[in-house]
Short mmCIF file of C-alpha atoms in Angstrom, two decimals:
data_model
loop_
_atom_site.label_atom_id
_atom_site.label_comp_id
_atom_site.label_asym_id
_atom_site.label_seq_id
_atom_site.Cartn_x
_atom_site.Cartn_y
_atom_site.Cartn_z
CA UNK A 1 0.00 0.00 0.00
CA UNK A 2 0.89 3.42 -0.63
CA UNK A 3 2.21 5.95 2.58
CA UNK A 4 1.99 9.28 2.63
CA UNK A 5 3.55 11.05 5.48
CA UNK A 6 2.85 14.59 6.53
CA UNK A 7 5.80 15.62 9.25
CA UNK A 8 4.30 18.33 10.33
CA UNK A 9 1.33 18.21 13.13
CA UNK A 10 1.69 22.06 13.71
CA UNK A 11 2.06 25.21 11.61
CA UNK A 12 1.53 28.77 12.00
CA UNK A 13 1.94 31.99 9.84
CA UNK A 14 1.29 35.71 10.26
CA UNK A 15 -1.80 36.79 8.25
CA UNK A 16 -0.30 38.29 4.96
CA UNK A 17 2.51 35.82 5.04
CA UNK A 18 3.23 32.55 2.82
CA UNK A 19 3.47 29.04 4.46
CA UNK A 20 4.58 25.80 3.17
CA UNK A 21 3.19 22.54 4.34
CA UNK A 22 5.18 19.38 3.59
CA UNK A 23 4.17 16.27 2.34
CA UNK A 24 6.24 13.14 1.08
CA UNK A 25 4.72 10.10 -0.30
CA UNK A 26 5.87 6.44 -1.13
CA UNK A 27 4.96 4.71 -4.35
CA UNK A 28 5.98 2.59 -6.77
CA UNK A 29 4.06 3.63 -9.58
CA UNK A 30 4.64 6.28 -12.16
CA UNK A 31 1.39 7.46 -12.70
CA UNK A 32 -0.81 8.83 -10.05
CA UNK A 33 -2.72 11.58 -8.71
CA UNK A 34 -1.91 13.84 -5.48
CA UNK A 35 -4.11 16.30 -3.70
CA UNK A 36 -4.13 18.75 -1.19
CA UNK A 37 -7.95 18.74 1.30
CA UNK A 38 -9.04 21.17 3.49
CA UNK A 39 -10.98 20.56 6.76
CA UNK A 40 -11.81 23.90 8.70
CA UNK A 41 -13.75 23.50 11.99
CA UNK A 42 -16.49 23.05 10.65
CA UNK A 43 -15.49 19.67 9.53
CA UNK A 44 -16.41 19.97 6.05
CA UNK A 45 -13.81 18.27 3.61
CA UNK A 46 -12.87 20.64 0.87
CA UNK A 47 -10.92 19.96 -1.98
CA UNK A 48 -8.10 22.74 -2.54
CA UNK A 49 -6.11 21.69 -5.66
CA UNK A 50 -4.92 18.65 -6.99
CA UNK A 51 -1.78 17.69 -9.28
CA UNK A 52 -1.15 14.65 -11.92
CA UNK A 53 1.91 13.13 -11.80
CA UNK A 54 2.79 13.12 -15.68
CA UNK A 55 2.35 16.91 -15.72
CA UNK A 56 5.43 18.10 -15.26
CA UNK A 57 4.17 21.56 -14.85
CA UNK A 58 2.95 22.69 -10.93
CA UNK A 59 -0.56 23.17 -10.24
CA UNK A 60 -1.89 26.54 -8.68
CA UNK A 61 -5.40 27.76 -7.71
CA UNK A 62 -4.85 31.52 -7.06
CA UNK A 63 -3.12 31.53 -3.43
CA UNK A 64 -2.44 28.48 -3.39
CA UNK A 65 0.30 26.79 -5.75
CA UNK A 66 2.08 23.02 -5.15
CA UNK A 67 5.72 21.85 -5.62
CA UNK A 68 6.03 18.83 -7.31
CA UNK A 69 8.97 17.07 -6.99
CA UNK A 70 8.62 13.25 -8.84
CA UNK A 71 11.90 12.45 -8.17
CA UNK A 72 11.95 13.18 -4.49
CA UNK A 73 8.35 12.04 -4.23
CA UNK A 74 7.72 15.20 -2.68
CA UNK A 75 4.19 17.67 -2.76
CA UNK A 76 4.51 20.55 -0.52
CA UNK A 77 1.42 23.09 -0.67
CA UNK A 78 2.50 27.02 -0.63
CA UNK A 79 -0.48 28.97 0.38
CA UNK A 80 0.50 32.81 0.01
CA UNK A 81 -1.04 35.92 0.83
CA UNK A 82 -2.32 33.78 4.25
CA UNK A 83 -5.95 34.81 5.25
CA UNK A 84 -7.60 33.94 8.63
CA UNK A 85 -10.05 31.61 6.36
CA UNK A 86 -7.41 29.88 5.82
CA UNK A 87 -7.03 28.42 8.97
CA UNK A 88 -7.69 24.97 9.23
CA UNK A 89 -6.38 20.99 8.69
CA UNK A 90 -4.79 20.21 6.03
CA UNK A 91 -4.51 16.65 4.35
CA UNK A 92 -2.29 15.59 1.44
CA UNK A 93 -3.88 12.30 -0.06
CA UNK A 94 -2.97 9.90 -3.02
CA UNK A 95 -4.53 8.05 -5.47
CA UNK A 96 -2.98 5.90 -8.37
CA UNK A 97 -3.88 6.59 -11.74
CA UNK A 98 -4.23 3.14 -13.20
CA UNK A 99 -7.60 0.92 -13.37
CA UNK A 100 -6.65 -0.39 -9.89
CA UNK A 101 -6.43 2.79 -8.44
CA UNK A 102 -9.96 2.62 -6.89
CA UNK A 103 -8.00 3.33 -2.96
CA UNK A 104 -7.43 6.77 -1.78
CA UNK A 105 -4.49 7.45 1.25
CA UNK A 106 -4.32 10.40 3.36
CA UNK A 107 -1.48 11.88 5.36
CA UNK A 108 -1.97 12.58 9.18
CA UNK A 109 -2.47 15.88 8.68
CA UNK A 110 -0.99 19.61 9.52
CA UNK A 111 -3.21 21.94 11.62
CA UNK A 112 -2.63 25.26 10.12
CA UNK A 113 -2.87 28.37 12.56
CA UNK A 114 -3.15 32.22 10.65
CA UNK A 115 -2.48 34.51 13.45
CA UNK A 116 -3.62 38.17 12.91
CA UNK B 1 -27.92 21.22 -4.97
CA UNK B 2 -25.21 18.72 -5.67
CA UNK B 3 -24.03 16.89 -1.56
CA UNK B 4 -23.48 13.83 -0.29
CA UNK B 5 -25.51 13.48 3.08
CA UNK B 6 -24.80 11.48 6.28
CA UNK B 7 -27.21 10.39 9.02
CA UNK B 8 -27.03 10.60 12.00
CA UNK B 9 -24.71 13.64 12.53
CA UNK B 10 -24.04 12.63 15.94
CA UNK B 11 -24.42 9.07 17.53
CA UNK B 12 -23.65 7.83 21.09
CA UNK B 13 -24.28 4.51 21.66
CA UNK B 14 -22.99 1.25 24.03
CA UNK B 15 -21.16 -1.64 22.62
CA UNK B 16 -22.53 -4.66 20.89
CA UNK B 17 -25.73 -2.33 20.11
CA UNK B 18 -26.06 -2.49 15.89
CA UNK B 19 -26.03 0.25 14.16
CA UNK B 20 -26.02 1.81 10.67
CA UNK B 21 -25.09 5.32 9.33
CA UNK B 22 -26.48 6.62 6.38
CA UNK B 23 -25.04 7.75 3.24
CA UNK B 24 -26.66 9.19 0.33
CA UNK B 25 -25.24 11.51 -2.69
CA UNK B 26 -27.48 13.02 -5.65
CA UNK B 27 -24.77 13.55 -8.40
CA UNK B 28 -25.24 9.86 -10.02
CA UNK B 29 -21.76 9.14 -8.83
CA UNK B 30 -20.94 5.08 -9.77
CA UNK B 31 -18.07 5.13 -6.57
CA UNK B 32 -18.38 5.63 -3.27
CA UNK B 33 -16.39 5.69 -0.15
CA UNK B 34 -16.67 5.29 3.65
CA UNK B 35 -13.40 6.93 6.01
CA UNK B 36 -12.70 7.26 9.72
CA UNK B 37 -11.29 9.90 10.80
CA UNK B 38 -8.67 9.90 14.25
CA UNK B 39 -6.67 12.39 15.78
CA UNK B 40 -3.14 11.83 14.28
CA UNK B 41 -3.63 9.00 11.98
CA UNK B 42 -5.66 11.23 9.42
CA UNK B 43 -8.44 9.47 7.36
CA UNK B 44 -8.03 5.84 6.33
CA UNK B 45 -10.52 4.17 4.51
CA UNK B 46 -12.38 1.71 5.32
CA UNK B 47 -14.66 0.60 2.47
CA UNK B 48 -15.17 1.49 -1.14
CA UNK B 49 -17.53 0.91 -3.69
CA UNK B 50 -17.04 1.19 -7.46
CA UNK B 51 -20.77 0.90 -8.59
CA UNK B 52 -23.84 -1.17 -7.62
CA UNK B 53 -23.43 -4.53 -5.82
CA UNK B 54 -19.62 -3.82 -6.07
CA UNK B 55 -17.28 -3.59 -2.91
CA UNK B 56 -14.18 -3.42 -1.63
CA UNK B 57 -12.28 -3.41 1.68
CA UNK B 58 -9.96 -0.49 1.77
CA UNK B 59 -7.54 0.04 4.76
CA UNK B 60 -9.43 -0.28 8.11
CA UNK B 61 -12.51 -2.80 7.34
CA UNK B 62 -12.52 -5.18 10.23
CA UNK B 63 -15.56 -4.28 12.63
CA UNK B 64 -17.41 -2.91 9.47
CA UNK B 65 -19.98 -3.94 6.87
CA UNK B 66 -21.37 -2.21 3.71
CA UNK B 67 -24.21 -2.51 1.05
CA UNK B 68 -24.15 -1.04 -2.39
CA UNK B 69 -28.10 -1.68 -3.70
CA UNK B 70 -29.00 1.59 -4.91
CA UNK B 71 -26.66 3.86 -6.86
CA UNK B 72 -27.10 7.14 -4.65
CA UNK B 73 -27.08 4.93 -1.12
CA UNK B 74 -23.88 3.37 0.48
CA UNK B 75 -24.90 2.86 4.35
CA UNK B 76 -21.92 2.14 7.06
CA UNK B 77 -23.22 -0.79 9.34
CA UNK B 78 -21.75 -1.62 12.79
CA UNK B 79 -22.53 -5.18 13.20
CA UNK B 80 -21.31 -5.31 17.04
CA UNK B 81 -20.01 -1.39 18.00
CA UNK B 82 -16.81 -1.44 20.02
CA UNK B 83 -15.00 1.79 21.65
CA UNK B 84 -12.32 1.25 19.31
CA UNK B 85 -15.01 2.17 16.70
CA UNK B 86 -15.27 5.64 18.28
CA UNK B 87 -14.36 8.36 15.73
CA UNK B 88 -15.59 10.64 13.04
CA UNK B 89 -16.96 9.22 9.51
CA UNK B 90 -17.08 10.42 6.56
CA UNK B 91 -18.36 9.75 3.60
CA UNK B 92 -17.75 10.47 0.15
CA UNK B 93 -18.48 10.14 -3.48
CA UNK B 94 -17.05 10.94 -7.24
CA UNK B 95 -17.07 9.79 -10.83
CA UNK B 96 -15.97 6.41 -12.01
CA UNK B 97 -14.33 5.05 -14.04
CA UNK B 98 -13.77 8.37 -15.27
CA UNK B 99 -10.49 10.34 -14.37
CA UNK B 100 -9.38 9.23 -11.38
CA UNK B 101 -8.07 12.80 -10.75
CA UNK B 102 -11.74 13.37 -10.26
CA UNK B 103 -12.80 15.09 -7.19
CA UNK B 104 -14.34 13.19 -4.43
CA UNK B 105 -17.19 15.20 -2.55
CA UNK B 106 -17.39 14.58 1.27
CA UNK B 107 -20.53 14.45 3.80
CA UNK B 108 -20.34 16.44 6.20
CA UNK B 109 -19.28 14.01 8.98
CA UNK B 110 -20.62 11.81 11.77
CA UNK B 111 -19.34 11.72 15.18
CA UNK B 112 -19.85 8.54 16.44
CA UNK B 113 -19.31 7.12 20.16
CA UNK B 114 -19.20 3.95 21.45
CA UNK B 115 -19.19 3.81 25.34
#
């Protein structure tokens, strides 16, 4: 089964600022799709951008913008411009892109704190 | 308006008492997807369903059962509740076979305890 690992529990950032949050993943496949959720209190699971792994180029959805790193099997999330909305969980989460790929894996998370 | 719903919400209940949660989505989505939610693990999934009468055990199944009759239903069923069972669920639903880059949509949660 696939992992993917988010290292960090805890973020914060000054409202205004840019943050980064960090996720890695372990596959063997070369073709797959990664996304980046978003769970403010309110529970509500909301997709925030997503990324294919045969597009070389990154994906961005006005503040927020991924790095893709194949190689490294690295997807961090930049969110610039931070707004206090934007406080909330965030989960990276993979899926593979091949007939099989019917199973979706989610990182632990990264609590994301927007101080004003 | 295009949701997936979940009922009940909220749930407490005592072990060994059956129960079911409810899922239901109106966007004619063929798969659909039951999670648990825990504090530091993230979401792992516990069943999925690719289209009517067609299951699958994802990551955390045991203690679990599911039912695909009806396209738009996928209901979560607690044969024997344990406090291990105690956790947030979610489910969720999105196109298939189509790209699987597709978006999944997401109830809006049930908190469930087991005492």
């Amino acid at each position: 089964a696939q992992t993917v690992t988010q290292s960090q529990p805890e973020m914060s950032v000054q409202e205004a600022e840019t943050v980064t949050l960090s996720c890695t993943y372990d596959t063997s496949e070369s073709d797959y799709y990664l996304f980046w959720y978003k769970q403010p209190p309110s529970r509500q699971m909301i997709l925030v951008i997503r990324q294919e792994a045969y597009k070389q180029q990154n994906a961005t959805e006005n503040r927020f913008s991924v790095n893709f790193q194949k190689a490294a099997k690295s997807f961090s999330l930049k969110i610039s411009d931070s707004q206090l909305g934007d406080a909330a969980m965030y989960f990276c989460a993979y899926r593979s892109a091949d007939s099989t790929g019917n199973q979706f894996y989610f990182g632990t998370g990264t609590s994301l704190t927007v101080i004003p | 308006e295009a949701q997936v719903t979940q009922n009940p919400r909220y749930l407490i209940t005592v072990t060994g008492k059956k129960l079911t949660v409810t899922c239901s989505q109106n966007m004619n989505h063929e798969y659909m997807s039951w999670y648990r939610q825990d504090p530091g693990l993230g979401l792992r999934q516990i069943y999925y369903s690719m289209n009517v009468e067609v299951t699958d055990k994802g990551d955390v199944p045991e203690g679990y059962k599911v039912s695909r009759k009806e396209k738009r239903n996928f209901p979560l069923i607690l044969e024997s509740p344990s406090p291990n069972q105690t956790s947030l669920y979610f489910c969720a639903s999105s196109l298939f076979p189509a790209e699987p880059g597709d978006e999944q949509f997401f109830g809006p949660g049930t908190r469930l305890t087991v005492l």
